[in-house]
CSV table of C-alpha atoms in Angstrom, one decimal:
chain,number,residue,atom,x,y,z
A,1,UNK,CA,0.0,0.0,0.0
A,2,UNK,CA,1.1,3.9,-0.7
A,3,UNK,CA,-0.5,6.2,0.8
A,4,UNK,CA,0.7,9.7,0.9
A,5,UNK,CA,0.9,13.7,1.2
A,6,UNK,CA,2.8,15.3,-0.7
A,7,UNK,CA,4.1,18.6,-1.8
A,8,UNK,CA,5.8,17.4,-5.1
A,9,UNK,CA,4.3,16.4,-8.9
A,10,UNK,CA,3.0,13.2,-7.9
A,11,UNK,CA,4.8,9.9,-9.8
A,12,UNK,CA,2.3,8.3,-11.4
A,13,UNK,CA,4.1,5.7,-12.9
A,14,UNK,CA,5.3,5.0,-9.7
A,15,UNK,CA,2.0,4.3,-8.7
A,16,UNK,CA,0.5,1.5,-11.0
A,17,UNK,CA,4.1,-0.2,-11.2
A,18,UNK,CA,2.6,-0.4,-7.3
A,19,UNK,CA,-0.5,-2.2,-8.2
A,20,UNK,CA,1.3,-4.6,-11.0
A,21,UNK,CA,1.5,-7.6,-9.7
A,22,UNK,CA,1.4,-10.8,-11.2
A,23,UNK,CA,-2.2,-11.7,-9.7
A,24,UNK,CA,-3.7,-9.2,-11.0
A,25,UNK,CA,-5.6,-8.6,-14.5
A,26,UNK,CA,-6.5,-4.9,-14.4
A,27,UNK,CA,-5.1,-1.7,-12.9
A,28,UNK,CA,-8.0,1.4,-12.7
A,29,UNK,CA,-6.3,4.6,-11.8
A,30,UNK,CA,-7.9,8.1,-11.3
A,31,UNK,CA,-6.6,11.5,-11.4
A,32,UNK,CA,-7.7,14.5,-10.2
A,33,UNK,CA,-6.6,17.3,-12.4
A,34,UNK,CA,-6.6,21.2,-12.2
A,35,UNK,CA,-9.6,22.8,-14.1
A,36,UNK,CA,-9.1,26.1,-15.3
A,37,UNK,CA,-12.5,27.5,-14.5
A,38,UNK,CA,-14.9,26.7,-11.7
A,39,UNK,CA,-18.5,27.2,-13.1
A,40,UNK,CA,-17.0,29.2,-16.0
A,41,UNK,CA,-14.5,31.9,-13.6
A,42,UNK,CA,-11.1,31.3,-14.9
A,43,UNK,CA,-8.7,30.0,-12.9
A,44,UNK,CA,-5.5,30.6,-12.5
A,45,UNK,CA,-3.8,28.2,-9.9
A,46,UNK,CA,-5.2,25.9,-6.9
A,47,UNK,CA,-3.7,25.6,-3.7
A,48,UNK,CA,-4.5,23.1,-1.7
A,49,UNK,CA,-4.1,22.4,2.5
A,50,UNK,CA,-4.2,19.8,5.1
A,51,UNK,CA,-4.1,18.6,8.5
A,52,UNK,CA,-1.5,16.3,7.2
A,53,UNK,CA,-1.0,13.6,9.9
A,54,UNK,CA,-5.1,13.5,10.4
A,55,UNK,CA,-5.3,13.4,6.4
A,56,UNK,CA,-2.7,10.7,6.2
A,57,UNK,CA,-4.7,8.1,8.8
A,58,UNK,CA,-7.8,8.8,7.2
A,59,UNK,CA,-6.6,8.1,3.4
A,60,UNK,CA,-4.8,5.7,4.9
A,61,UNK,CA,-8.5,3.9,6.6
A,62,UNK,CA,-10.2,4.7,3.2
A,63,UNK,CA,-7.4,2.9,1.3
A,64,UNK,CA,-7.9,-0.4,4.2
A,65,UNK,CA,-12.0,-0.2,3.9
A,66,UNK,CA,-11.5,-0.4,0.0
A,67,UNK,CA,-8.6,-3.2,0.1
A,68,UNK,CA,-10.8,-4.9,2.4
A,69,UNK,CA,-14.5,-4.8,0.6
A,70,UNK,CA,-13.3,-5.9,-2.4
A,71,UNK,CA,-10.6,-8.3,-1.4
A,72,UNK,CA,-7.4,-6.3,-2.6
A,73,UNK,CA,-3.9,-6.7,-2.6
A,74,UNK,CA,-2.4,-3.8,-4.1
A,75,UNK,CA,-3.8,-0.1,-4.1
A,76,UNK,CA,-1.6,3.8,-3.9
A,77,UNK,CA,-2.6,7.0,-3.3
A,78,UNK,CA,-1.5,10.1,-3.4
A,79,UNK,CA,-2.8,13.6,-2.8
A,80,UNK,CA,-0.9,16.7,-3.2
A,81,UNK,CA,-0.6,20.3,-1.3
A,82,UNK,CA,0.7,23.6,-2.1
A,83,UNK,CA,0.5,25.9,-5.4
A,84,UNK,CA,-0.5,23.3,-8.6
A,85,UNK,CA,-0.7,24.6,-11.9
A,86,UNK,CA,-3.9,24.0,-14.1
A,87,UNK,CA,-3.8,20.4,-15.8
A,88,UNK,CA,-1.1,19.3,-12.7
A,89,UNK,CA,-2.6,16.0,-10.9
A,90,UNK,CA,-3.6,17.1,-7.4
A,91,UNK,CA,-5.0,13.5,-6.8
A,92,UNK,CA,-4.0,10.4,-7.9
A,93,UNK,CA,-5.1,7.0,-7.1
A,94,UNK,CA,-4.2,3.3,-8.5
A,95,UNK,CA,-6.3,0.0,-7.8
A,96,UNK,CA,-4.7,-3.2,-9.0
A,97,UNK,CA,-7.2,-6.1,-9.0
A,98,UNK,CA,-7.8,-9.8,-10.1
A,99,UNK,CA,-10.6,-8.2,-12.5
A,100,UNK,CA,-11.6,-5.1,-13.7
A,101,UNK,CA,-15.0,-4.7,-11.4
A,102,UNK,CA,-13.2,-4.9,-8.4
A,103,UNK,CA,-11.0,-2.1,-9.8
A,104,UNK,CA,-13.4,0.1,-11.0
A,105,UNK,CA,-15.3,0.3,-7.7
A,106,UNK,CA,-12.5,0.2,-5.4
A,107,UNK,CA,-11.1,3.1,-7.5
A,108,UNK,CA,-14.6,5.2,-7.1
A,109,UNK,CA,-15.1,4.4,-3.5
A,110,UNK,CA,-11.4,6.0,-2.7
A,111,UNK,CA,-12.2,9.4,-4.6
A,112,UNK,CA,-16.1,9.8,-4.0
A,113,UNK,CA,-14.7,8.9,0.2
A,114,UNK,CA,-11.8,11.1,0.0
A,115,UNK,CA,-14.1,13.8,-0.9
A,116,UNK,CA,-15.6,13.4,2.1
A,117,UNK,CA,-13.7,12.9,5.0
A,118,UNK,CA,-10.1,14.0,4.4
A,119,UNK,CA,-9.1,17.0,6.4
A,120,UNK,CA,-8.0,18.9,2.8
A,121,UNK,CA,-8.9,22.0,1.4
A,122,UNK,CA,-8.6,23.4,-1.7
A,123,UNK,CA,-8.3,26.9,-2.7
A,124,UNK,CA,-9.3,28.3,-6.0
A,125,UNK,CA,-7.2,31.7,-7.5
A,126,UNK,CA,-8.8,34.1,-9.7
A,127,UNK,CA,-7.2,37.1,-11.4
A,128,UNK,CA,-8.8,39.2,-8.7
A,129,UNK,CA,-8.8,37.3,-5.4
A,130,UNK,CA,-9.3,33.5,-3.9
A,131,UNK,CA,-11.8,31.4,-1.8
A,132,UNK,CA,-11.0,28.8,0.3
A,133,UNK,CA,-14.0,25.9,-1.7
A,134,UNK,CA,-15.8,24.6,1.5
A,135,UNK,CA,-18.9,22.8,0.4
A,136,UNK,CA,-21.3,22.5,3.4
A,137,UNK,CA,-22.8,19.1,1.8
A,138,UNK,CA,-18.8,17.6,2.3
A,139,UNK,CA,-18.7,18.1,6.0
A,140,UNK,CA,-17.4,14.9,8.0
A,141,UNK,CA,-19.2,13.6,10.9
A,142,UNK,CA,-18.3,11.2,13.3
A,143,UNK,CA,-18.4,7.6,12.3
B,1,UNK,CA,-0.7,0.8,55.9
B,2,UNK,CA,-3.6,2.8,57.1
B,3,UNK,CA,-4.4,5.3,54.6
B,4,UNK,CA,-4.6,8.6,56.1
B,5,UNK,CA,-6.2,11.6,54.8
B,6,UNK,CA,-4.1,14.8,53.8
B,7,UNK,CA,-4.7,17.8,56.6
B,8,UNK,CA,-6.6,20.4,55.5
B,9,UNK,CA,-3.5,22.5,55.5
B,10,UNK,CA,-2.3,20.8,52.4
B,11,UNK,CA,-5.5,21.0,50.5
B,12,UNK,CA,-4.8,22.6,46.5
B,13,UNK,CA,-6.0,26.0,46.0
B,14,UNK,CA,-9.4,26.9,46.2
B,15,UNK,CA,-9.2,27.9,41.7
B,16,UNK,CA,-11.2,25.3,39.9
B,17,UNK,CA,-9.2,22.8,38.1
B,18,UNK,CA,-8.5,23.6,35.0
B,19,UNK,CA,-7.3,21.8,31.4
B,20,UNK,CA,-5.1,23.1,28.5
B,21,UNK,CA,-5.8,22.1,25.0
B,22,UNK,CA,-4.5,23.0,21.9
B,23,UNK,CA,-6.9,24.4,19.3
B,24,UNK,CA,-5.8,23.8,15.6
B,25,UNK,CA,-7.6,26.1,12.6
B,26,UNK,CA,-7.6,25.5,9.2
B,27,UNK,CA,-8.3,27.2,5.5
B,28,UNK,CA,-11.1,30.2,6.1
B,29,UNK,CA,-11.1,29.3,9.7
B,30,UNK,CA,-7.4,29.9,10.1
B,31,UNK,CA,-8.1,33.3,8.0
B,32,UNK,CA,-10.8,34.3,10.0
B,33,UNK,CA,-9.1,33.8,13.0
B,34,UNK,CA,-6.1,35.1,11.6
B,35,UNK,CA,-4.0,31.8,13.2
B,36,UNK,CA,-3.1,28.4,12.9
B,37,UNK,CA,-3.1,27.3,16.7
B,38,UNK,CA,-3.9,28.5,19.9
B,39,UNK,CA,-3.3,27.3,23.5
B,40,UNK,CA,-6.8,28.0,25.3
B,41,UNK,CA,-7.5,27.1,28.9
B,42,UNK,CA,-10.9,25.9,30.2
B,43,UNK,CA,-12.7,24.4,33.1
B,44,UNK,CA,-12.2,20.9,33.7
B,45,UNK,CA,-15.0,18.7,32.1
B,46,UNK,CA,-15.3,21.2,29.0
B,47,UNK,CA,-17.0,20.4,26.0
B,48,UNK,CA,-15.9,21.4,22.5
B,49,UNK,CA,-18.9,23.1,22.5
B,50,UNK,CA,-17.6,25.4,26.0
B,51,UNK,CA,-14.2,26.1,23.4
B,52,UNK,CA,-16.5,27.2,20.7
B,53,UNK,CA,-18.0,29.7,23.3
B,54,UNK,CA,-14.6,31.0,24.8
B,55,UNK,CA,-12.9,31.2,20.8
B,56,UNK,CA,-16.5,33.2,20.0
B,57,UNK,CA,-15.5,35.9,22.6
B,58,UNK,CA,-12.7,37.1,20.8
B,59,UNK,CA,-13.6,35.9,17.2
B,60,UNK,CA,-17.9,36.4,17.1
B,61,UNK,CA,-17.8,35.4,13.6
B,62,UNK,CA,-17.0,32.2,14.9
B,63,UNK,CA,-20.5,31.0,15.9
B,64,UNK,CA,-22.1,31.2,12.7
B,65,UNK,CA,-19.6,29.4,11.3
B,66,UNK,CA,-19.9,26.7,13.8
B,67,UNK,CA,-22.8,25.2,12.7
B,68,UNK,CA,-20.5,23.8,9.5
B,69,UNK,CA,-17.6,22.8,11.3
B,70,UNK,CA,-16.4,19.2,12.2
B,71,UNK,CA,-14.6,18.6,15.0
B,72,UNK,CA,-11.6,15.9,16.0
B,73,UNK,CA,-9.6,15.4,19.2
B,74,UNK,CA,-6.2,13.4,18.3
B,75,UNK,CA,-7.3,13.2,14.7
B,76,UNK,CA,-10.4,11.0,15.1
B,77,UNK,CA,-14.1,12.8,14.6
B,78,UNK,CA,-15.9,13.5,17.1
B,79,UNK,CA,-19.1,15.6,17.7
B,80,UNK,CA,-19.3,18.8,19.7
B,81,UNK,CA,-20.5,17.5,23.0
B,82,UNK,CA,-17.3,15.7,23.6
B,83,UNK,CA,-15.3,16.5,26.7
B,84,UNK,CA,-12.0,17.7,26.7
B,85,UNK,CA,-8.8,16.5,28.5
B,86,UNK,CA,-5.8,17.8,29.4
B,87,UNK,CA,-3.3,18.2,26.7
B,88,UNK,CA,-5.7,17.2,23.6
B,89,UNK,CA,-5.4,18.3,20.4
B,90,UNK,CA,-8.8,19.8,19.1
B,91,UNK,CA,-9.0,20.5,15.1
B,92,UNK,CA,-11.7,22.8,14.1
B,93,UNK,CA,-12.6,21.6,10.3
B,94,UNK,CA,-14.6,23.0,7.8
B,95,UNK,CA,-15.9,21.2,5.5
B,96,UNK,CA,-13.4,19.8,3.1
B,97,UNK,CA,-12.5,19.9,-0.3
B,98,UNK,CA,-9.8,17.2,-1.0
B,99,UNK,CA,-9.9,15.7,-4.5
């Protein structure tokens, strides 16, 4: 398993060599790249903070739950922070499985939770100014 | 060995005892309260929701804001009736935006 924070381009390569092992017959990975609008504003960089050790246990739960559920022996995941650059990854995830279904979900489950209840937060920069992007509808609660 | 109960004499000061957490902020709450981290000091037995009161003194903005913050002590979730202890960490989180 990778799981990590980090501040530099994340390797993807790195990543599904991770999840290529000899058991397994398909590798579903996801990135999450930098748009250069949100809801049409241009935008012209992200920047994106945690509460890194919190952030790391909880990708690092997400990644066990998804390993677990759908019998896994192979998944990485990394999420950036600082300054990224439109079209850099800010988010990338790799799910090696025996078969592709497995994969597929595995690989959905880790974004769609991540979204959820990670301690990150993303900040979007206009020409004129920035806002922290807090949707109320992605606030964590206690398990 | 008889146990023997301490004289009077040696009792602790008559100040309620007291707990010291540190409170962590991030994203628009760290702007809005224009830090990362603050040492606060509170009655023991307080609640988050006894922090929340105390940070709103100096900060009101803080209390409509509240009602869309998480909370965690030591990194796990925890809702805002939870007591505090000595020495806890206490993360005020709004909601996120990983991805």
């Amino acid at each position: 398993m990778i799981v990590e924070l980090t501040s530099n381009p994340i390797d993807v390569p790195r990543l599904i060599d991770h999840v290529n092992k000899p058991s397994n017959g398909g590798i579903c990975t996801f990135l999450g790249v930098v748009r250069d609008n949100a809801e049409g504003r241009p935008v012209v960089k992200l920047g994106y903070e945690a509460y890194e050790s919190m952030a790391v246990t909880q990708m690092r739960t997400i990644v066990e739950e998804a390993m677990q559920r759908w019998n896994l022996d192979a998944v990485a995941l990394s999420h950036r922070t600082g300054e990224l650059q439109i079209g850099e990854a800010s988010v990338v995830i790799a799910v090696g499985a025996p078969h592709r279904a497995e994969a597929f979900e595995a690989c959905r489950y880790i974004i769609d939770t991540l979204k959820t209840r990670v301690p990150i937060w993303k900040k979007e920069f206009f020409q004129d100014g920035a806002v922290w992007v807090e949707p109320v509808s992605s606030q964590p609660s206690p398990q | 060995m008889a146990r023997t109960k301490p004289p009077p004499s040696k009792s602790p000061p008559a100040s309620p005892a007291a707990i010291s957490v540190r409170v962590l902020f991030f994203a628009s709450l760290a702007d809005l309260m224009g830090e990362r981290r603050r040492s606060l000091r509170l009655a023991a037995g307080a609640t988050i929701a006894d922090a929340l009161r105390d940070l709103s003194l100096d900060v009101p903005e803080l209390a409509a804001r509240a009602p869309h913050v998480s909370f965690a002590v030591n990194e796990t979730f925890v809702s805002a009736d939870a007591a505090l202890s000595d020495g806890d960490e206490l993360a005020l989180i709004p909601p996120v935006s990983g991805g």
